[in-house]
Short mmCIF file of N, CA, C and O in Angstrom, two decimals:
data_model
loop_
_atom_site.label_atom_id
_atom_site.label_comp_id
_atom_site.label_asym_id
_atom_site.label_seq_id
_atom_site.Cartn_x
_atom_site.Cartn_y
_atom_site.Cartn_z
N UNK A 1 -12.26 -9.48 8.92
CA UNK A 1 -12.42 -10.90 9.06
C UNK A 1 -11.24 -11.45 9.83
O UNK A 1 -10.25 -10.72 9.91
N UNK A 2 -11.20 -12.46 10.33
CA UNK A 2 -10.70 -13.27 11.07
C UNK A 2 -9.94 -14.06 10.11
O UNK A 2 -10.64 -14.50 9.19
N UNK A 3 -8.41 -14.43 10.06
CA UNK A 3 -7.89 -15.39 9.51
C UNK A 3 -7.10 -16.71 9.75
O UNK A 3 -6.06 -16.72 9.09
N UNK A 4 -7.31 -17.95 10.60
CA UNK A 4 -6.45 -18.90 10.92
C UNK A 4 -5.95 -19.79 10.06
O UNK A 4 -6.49 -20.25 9.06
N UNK A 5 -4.65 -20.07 10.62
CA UNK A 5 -4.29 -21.22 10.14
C UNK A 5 -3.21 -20.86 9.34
O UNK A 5 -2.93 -21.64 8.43
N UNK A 6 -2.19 -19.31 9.54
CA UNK A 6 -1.17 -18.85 9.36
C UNK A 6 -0.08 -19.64 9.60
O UNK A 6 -0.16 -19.96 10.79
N UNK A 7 1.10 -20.22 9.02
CA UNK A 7 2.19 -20.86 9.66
C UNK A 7 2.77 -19.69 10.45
O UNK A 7 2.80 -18.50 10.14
N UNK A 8 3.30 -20.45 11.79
CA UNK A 8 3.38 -19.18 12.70
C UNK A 8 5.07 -18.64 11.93
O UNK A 8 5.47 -17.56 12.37
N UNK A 9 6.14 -19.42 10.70
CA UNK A 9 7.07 -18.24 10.30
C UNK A 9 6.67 -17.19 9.23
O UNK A 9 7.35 -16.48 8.48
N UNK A 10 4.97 -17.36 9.46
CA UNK A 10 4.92 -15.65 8.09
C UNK A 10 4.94 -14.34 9.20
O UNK A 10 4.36 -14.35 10.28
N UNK A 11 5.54 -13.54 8.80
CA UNK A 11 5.85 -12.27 9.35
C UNK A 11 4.47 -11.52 8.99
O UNK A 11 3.47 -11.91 8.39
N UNK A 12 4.80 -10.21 9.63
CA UNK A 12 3.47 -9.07 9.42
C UNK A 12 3.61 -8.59 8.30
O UNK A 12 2.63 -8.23 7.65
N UNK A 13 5.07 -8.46 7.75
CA UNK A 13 5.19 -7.93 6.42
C UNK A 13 4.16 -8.97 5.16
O UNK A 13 3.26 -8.55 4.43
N UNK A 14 4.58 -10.09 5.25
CA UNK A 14 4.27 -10.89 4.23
C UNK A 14 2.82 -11.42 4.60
O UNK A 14 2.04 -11.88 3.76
N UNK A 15 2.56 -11.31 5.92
CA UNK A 15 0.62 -11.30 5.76
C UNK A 15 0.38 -10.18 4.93
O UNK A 15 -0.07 -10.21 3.78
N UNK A 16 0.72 -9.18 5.59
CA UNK A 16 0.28 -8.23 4.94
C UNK A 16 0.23 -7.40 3.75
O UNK A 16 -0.59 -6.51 3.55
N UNK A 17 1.24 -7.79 2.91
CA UNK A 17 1.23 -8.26 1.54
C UNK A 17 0.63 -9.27 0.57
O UNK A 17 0.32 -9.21 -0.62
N UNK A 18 0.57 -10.42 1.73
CA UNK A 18 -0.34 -11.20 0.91
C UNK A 18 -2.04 -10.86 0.86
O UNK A 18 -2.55 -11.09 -0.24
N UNK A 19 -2.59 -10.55 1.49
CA UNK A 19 -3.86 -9.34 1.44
C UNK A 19 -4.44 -8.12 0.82
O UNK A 19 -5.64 -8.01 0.55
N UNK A 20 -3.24 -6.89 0.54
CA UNK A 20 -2.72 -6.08 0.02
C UNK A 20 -2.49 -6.50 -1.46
O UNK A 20 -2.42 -5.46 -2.11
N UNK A 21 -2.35 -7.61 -2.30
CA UNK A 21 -2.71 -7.68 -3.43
C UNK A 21 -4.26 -7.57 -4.04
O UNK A 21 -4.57 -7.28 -5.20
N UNK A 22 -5.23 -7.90 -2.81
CA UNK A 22 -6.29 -7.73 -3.22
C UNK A 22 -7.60 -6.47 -3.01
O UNK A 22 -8.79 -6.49 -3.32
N UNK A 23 -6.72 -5.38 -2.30
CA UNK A 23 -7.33 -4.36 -2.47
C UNK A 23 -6.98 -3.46 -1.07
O UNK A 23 -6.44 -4.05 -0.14
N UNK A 24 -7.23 -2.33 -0.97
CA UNK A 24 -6.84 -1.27 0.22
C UNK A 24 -7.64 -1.62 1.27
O UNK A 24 -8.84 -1.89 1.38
N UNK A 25 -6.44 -1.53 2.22
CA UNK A 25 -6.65 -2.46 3.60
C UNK A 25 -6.92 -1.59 4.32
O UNK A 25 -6.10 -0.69 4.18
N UNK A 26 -8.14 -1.21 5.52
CA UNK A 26 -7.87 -0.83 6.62
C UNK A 26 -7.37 -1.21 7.81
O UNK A 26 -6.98 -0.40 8.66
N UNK A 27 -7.34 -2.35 7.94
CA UNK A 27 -6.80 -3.08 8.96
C UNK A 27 -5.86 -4.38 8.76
O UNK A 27 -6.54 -5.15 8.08
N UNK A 28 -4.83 -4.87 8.97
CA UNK A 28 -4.45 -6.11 8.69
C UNK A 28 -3.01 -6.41 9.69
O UNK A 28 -1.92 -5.86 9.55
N UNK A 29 -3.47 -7.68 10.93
CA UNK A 29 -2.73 -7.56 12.06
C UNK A 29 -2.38 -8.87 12.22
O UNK A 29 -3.29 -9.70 12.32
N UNK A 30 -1.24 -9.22 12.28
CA UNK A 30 -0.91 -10.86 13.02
C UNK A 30 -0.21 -10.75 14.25
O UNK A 30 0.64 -10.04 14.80
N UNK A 31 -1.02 -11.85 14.48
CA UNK A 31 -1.02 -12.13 16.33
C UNK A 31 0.07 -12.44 16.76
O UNK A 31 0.44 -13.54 16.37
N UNK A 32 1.02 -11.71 17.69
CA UNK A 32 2.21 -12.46 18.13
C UNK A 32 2.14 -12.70 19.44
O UNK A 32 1.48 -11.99 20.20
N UNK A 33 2.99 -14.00 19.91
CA UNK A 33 2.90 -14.23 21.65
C UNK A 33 4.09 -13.02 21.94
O UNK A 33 4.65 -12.29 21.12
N UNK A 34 4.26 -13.10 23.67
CA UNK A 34 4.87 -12.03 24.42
C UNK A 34 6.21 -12.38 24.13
O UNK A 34 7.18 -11.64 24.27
N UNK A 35 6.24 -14.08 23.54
CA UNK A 35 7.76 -14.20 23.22
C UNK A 35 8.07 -13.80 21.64
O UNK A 35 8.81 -14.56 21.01
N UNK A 36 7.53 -12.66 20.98
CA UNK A 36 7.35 -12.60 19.14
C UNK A 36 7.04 -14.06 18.59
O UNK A 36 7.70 -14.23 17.56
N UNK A 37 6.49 -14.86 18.81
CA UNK A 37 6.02 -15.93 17.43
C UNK A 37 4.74 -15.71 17.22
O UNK A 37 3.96 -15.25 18.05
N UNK A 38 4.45 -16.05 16.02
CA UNK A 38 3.45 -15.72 15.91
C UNK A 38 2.48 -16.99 16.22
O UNK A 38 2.99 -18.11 16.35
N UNK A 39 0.74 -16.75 16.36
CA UNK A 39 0.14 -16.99 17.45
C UNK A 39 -0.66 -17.79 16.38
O UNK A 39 -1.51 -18.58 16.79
N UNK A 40 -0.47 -17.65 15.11
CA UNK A 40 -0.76 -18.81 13.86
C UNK A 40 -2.61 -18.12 13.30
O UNK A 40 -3.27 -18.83 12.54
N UNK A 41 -3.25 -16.65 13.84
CA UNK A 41 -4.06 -16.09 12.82
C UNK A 41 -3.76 -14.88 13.27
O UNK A 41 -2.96 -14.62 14.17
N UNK A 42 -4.82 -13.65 12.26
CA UNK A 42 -4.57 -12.63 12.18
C UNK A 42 -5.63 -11.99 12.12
O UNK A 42 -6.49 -12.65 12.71
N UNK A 43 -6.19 -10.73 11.59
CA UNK A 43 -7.29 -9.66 11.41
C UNK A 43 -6.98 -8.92 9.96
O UNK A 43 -6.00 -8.20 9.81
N UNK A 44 -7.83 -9.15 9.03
CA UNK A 44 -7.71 -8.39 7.64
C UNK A 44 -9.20 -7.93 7.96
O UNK A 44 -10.08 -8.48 8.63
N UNK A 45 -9.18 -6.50 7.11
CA UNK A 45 -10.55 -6.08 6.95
C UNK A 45 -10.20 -4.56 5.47
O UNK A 45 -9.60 -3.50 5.33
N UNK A 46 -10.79 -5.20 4.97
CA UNK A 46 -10.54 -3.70 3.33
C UNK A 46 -11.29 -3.15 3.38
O UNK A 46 -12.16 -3.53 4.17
N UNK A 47 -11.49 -2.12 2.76
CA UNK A 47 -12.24 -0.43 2.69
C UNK A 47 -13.24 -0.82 2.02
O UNK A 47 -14.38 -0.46 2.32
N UNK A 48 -13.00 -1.54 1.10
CA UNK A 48 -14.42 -2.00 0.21
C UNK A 48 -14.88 -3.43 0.90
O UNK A 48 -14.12 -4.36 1.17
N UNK A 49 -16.44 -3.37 1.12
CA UNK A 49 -17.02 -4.19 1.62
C UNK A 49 -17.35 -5.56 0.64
O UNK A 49 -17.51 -6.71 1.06
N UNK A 50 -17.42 -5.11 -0.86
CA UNK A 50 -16.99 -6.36 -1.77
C UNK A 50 -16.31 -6.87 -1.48
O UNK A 50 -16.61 -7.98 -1.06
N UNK A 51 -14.98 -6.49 -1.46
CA UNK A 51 -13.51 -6.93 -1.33
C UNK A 51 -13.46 -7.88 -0.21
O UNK A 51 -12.58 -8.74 -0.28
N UNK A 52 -14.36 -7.88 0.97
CA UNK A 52 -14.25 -8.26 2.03
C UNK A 52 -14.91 -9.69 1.81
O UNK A 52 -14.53 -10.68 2.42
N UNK A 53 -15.82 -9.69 0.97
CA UNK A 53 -17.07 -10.73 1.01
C UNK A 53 -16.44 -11.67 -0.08
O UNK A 53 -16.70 -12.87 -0.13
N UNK A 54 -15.35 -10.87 -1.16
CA UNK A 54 -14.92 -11.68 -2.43
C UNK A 54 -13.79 -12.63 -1.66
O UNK A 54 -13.77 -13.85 -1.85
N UNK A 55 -12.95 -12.02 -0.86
CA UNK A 55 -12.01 -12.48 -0.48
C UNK A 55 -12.11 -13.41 0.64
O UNK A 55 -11.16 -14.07 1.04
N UNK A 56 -13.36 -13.45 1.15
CA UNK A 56 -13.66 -14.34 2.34
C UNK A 56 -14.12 -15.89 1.23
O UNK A 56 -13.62 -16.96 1.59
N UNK A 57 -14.94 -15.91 0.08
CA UNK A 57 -15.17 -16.68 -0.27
C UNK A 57 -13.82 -17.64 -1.30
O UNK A 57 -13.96 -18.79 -1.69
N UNK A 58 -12.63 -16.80 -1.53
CA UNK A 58 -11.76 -17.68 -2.07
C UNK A 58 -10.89 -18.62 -1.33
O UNK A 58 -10.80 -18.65 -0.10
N UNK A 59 -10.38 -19.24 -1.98
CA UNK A 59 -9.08 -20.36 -1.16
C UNK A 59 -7.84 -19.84 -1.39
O UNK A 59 -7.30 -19.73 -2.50
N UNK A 60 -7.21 -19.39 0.13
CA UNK A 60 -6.02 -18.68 -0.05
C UNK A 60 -4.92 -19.59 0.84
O UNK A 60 -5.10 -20.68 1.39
N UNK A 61 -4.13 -19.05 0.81
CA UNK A 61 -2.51 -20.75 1.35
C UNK A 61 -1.27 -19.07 1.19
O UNK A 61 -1.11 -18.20 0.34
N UNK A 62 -0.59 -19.45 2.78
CA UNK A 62 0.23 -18.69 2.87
C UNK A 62 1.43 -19.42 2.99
O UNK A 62 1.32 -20.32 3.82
N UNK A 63 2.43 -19.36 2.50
CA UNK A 63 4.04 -20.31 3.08
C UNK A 63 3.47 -21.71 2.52
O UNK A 63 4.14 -22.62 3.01
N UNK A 64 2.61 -22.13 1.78
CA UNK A 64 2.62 -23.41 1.47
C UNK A 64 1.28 -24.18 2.44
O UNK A 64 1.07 -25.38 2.29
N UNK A 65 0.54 -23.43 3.32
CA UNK A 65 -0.59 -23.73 4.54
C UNK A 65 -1.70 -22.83 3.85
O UNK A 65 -1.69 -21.72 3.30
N UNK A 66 -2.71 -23.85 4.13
CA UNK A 66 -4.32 -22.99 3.46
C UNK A 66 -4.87 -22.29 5.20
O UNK A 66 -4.65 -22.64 6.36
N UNK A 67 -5.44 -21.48 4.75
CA UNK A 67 -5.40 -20.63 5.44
C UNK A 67 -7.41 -20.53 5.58
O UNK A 67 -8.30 -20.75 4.76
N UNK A 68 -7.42 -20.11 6.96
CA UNK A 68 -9.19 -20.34 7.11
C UNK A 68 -9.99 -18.85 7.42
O UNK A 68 -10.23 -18.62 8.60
N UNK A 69 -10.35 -17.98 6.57
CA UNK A 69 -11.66 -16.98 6.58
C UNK A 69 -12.53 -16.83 7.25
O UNK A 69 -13.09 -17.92 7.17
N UNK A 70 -13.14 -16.18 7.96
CA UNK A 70 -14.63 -16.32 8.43
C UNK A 70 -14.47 -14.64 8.74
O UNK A 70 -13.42 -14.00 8.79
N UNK A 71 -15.54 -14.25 8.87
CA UNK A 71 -16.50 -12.94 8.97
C UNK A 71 -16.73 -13.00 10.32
O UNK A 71 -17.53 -13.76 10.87
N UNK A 72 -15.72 -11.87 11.08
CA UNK A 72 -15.73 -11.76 12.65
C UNK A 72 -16.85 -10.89 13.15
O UNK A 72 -17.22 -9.91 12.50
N UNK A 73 -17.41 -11.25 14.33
CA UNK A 73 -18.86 -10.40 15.34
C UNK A 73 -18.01 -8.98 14.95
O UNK A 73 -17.16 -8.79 15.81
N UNK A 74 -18.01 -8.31 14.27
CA UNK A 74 -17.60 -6.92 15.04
C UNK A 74 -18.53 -5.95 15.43
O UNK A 74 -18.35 -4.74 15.29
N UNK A 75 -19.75 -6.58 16.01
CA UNK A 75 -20.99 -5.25 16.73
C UNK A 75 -21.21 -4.11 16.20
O UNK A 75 -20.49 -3.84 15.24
N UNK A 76 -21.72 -3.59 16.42
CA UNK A 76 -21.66 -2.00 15.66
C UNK A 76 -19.94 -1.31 15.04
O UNK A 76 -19.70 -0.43 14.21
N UNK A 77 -19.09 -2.09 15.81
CA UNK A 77 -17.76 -1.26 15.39
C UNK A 77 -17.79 -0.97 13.78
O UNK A 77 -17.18 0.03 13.42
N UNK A 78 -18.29 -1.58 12.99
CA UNK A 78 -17.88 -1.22 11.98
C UNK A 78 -19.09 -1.48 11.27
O UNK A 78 -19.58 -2.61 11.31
N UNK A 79 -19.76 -0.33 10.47
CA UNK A 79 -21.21 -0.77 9.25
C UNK A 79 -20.71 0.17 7.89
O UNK A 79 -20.14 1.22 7.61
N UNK A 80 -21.24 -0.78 7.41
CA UNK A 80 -20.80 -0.05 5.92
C UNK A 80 -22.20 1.30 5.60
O UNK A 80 -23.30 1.42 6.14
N UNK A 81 -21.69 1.95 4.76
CA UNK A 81 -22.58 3.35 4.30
C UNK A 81 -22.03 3.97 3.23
O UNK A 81 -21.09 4.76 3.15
N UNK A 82 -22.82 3.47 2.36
CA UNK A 82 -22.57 3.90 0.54
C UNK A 82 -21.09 3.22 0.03
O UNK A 82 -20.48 3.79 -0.87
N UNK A 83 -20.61 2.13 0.55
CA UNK A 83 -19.77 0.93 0.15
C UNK A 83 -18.63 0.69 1.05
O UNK A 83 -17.73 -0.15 1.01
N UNK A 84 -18.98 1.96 2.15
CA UNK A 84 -17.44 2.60 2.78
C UNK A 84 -17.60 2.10 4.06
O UNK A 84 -18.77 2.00 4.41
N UNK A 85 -16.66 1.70 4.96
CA UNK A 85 -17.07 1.62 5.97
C UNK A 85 -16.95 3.47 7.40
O UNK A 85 -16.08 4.34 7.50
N UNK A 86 -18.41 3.24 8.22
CA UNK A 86 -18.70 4.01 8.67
C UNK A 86 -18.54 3.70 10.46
O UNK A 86 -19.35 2.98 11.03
N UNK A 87 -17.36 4.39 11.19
CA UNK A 87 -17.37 4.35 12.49
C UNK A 87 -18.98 4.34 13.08
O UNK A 87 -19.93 4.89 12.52
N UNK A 88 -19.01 3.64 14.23
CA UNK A 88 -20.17 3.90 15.02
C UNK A 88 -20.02 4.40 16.28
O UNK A 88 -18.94 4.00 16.70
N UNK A 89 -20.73 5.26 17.32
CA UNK A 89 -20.20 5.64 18.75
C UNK A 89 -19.91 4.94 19.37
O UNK A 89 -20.71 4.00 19.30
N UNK A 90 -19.02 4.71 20.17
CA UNK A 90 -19.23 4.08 21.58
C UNK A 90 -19.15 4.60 22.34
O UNK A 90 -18.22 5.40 22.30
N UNK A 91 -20.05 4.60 23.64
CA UNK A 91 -20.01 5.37 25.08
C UNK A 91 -18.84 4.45 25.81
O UNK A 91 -18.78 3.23 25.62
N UNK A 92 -17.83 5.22 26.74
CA UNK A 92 -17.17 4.71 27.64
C UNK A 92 -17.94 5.42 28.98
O UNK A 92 -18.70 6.39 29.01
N UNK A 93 -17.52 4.66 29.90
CA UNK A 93 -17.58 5.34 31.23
C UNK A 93 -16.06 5.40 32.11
O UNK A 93 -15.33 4.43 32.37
N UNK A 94 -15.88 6.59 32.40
CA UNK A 94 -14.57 6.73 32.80
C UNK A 94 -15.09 7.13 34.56
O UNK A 94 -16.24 7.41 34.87
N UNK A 95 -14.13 7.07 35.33
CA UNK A 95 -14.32 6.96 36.52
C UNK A 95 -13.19 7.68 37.51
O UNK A 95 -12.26 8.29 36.99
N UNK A 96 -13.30 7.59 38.81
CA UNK A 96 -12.73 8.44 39.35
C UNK A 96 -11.72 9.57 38.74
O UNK A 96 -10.52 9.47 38.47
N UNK A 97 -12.31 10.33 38.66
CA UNK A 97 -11.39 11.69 37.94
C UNK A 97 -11.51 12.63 38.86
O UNK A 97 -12.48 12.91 39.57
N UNK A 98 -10.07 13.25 38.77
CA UNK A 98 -9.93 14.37 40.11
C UNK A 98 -10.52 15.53 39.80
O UNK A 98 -10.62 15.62 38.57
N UNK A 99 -10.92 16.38 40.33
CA UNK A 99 -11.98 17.71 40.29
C UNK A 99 -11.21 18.85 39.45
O UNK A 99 -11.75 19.83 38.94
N UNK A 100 -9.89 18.56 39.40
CA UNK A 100 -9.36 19.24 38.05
C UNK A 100 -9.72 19.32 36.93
O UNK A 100 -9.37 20.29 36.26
N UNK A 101 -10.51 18.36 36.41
CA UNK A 101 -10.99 17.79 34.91
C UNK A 101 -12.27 18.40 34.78
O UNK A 101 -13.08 18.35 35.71
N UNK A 102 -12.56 19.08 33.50
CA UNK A 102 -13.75 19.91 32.89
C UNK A 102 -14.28 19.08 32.16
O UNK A 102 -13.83 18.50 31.17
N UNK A 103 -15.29 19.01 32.68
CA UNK A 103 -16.46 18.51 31.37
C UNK A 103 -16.24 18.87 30.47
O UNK A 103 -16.36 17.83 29.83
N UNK A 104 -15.88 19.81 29.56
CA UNK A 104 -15.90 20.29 28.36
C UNK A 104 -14.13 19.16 28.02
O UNK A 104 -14.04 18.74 26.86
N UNK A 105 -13.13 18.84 28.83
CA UNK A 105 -12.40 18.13 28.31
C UNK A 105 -12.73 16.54 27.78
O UNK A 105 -12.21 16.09 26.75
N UNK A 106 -13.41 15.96 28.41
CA UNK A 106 -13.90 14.60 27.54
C UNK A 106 -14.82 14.31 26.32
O UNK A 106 -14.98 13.18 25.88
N UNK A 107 -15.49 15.56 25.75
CA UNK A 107 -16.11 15.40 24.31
C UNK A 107 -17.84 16.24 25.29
O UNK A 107 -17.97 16.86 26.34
N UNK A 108 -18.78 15.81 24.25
CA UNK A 108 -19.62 16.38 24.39
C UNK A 108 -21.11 15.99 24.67
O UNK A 108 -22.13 16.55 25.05
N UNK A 109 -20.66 14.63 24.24
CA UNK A 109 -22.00 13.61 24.37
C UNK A 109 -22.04 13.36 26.24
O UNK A 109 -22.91 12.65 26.75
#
């Protein structure tokens, strides 16, 4: 999920602690500009897909600022399967490659 409305002085540590009380994280990222401040949201997403749906529906406040939830597009990147979440493929297309390179080096699909 998507989280705005971070005061841009919470650090990555303390997002990410504040999330991390509510269950094992696979992902959890705050946005910084090229100058380090932060960019005021972030990316949480937990292993359990409850966890994801419980925690999107509560009211959470970081540094003293309420903080805004929503359930990001993520396309096939991510589907749950038996509670867990389950990678999906993606095809790339890669391009000019020099005649050195074996098919058998880029995978198999």
């Amino acid at each position: 999920m998507i989280v705005f409305g971070i005061p841009y002085q919470t650090t990555s540590e303390g997002f990410r602690d504040y999330f991390a009380q509510y269950g094992e994280l696979l992902e959890c990222e705050l946005m910084f500009s090229r100058e380090g401040r932060s960019r005021g949201f972030g990316f949480v997403l937990f292993k359990d897909e409850e966890v994801n749906n419980r925690v999107k529906d509560m009211q959470h406040s970081i540094d003293g600022r309420s903080l805004d939830l929503k359930l990001r597009d993520m396309g096939d990147k991510f589907k749950y399967e038996e509670g867990r979440p389950a990678l999906s493929k993606t095809k790339i297309f890669i391009g000019r490659l020099g005649d050195a390179v074996e098919p058998g080096l880029l995978g198999s699909d």
